[in-house]
C-alpha positions as YAML, in Angstrom:
chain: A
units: angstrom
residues:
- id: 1
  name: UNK
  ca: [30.27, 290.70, 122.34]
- id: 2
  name: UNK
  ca: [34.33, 291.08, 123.33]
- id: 3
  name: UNK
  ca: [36.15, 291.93, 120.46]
- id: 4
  name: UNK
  ca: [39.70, 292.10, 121.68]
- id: 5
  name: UNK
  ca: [42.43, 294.15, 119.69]
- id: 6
  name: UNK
  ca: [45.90, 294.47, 120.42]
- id: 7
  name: UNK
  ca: [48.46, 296.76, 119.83]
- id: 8
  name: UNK
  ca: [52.15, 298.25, 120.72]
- id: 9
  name: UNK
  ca: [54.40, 295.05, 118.55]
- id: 10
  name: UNK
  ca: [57.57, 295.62, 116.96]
- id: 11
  name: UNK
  ca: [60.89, 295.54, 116.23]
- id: 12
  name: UNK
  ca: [63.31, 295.91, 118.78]
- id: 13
  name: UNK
  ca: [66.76, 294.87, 120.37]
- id: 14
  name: UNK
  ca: [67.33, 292.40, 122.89]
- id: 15
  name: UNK
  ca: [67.45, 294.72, 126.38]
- id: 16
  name: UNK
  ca: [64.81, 297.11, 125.45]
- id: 17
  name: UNK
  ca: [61.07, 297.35, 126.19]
- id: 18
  name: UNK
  ca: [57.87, 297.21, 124.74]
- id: 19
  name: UNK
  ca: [54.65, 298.03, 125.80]
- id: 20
  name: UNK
  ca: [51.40, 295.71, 124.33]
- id: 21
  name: UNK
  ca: [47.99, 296.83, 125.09]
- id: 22
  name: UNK
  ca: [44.89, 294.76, 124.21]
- id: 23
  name: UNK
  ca: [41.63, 296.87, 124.21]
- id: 24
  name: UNK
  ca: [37.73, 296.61, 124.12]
- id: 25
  name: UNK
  ca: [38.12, 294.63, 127.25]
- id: 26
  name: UNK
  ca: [35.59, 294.76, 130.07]
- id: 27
  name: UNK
  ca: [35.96, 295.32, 133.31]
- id: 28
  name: UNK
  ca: [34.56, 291.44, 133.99]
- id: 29
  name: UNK
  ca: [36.54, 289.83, 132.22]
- id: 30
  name: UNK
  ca: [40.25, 288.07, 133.00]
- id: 31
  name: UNK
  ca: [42.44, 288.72, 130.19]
- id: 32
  name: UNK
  ca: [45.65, 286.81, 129.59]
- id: 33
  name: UNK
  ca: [48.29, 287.09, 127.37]
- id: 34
  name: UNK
  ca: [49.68, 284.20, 124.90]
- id: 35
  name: UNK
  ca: [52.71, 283.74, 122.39]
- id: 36
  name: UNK
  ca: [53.45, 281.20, 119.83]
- id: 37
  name: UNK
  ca: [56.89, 281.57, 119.22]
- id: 38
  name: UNK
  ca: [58.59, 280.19, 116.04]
- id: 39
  name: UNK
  ca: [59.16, 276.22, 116.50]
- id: 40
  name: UNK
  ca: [57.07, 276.36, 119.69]
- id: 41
  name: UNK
  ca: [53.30, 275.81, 120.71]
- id: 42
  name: UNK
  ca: [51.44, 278.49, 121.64]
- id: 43
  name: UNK
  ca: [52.33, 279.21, 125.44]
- id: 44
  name: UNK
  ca: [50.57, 281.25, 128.53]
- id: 45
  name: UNK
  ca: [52.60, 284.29, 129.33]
- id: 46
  name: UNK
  ca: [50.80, 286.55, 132.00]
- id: 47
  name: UNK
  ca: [47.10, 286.68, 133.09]
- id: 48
  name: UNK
  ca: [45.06, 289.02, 135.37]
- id: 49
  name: UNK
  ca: [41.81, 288.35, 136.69]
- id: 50
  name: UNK
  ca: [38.97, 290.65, 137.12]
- id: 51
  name: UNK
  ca: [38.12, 290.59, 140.58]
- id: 52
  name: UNK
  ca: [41.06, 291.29, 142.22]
- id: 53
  name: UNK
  ca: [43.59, 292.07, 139.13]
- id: 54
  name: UNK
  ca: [45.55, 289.07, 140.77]
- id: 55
  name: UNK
  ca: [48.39, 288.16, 137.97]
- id: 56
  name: UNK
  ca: [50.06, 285.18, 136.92]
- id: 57
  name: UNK
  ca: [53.25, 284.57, 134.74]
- id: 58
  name: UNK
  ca: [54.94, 282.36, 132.69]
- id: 59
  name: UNK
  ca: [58.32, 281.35, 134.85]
- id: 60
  name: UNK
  ca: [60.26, 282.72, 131.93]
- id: 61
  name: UNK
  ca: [58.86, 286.06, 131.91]
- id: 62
  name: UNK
  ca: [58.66, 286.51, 135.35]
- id: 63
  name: UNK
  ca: [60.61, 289.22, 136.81]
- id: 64
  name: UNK
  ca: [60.74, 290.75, 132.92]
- id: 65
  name: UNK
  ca: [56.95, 291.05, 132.24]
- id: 66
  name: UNK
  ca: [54.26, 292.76, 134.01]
- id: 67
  name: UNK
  ca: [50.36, 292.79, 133.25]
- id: 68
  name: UNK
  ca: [48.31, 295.40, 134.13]
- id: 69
  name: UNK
  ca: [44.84, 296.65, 133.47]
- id: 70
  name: UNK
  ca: [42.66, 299.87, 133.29]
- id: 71
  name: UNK
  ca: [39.20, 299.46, 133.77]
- id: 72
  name: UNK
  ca: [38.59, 303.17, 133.06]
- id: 73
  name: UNK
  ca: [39.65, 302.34, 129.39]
- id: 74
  name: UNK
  ca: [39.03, 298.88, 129.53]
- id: 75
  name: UNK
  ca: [42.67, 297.82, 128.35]
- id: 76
  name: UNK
  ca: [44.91, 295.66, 129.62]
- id: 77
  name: UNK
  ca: [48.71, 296.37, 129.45]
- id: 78
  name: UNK
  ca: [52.22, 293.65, 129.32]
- id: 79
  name: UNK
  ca: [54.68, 295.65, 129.91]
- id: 80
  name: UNK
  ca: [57.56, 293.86, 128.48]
- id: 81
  name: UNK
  ca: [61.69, 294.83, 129.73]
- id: 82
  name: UNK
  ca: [64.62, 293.03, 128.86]
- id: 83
  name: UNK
  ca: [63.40, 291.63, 126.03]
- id: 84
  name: UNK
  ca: [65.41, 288.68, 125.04]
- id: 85
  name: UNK
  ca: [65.27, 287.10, 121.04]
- id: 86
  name: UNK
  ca: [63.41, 283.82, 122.77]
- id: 87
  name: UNK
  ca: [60.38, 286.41, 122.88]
- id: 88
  name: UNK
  ca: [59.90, 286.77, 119.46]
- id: 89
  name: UNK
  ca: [56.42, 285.70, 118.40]
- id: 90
  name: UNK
  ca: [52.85, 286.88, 118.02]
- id: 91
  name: UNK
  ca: [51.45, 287.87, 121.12]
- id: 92
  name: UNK
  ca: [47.63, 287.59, 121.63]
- id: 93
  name: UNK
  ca: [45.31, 288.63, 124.25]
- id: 94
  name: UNK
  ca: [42.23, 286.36, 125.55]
- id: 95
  name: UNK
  ca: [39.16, 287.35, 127.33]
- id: 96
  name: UNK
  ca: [37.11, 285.11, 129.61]
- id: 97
  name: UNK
  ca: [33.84, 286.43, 131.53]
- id: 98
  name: UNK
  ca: [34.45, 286.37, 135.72]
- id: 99
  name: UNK
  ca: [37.32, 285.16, 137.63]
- id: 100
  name: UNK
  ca: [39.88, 282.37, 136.78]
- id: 101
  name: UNK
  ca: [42.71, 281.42, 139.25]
- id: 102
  name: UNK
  ca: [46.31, 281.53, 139.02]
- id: 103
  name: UNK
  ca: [46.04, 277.95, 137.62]
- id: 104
  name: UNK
  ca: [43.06, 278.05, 135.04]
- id: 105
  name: UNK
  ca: [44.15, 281.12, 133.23]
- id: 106
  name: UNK
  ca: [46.66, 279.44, 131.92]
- id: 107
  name: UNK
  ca: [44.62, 276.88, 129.90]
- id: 108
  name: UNK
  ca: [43.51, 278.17, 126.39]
- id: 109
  name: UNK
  ca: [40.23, 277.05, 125.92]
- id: 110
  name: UNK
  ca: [38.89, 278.28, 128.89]
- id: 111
  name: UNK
  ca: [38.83, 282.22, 126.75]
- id: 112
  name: UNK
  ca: [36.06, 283.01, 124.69]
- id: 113
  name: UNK
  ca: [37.43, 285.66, 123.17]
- id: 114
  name: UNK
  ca: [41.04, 286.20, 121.09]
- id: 115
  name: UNK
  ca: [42.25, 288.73, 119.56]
- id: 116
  name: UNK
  ca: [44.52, 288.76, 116.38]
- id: 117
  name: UNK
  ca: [47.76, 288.90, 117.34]
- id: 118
  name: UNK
  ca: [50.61, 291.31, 117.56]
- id: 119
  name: UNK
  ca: [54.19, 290.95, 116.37]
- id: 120
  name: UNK
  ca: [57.67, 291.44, 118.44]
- id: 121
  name: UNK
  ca: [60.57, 290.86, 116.76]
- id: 122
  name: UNK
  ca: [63.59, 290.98, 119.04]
- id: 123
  name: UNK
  ca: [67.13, 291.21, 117.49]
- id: 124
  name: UNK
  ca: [69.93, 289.83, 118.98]
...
């Protein structure tokens, strides 16, 4: 059993950075990150897969947002810079056993696992 937990929200101002991790991962699994932003359905932001730590992003993170992970401490990282007030939301992580491409990882209901969510607040 995955249970995902996240960490590293917050309040902050648009330009600066903030670092989410989601842990209890497993070295299997592709994670991916997801937002629901206020007005908005909930939206893919980054994923890695397992077997290669290949990552995907959402076109308007890319450039700002990178996804890492650490098998040794089975956590997965979104580093977040230039944070803009459009990136306010809850940010959850999502586990899925083996290898997803650049195209599945985006879908939701392929991960079996979520956790609860993180804030970021970004203030203008």
């Amino acid at each position: 059993q995955v249970q995902l937990e996240e960490s590293g929200g917050g309040l902050v101002r648009a330009g600066e950075s903030l670092r989410l991790s989601c842990g209890r991962t497993s070295e299997r699994y592709s994670v991916a990150w997801f937002r629901r932003t206020p007005g908005k359905e909930r939206e893919f932001v980054a994923g890695i897969s397992w077997s290669d730590s290949s990552a995907s992003y959402a076109d308007s993170v890319k450039g700002r947002f990178t996804i890492s992970r650490d098998n040794a401490k089975n956590t997965v990282y979104l580093q977040m810079n230039s944070l803009k007030p459009e990136d306010t939301g809850v940010y959850r992580c999502a586990a899925m056993y083996g290898r997803v491409t650049s195209q599945s990882m985006r879908v939701p209901k392929i991960y079996s696992y979520w956790g609860q969510g993180t804030q970021v607040t970004v203030s203008s």
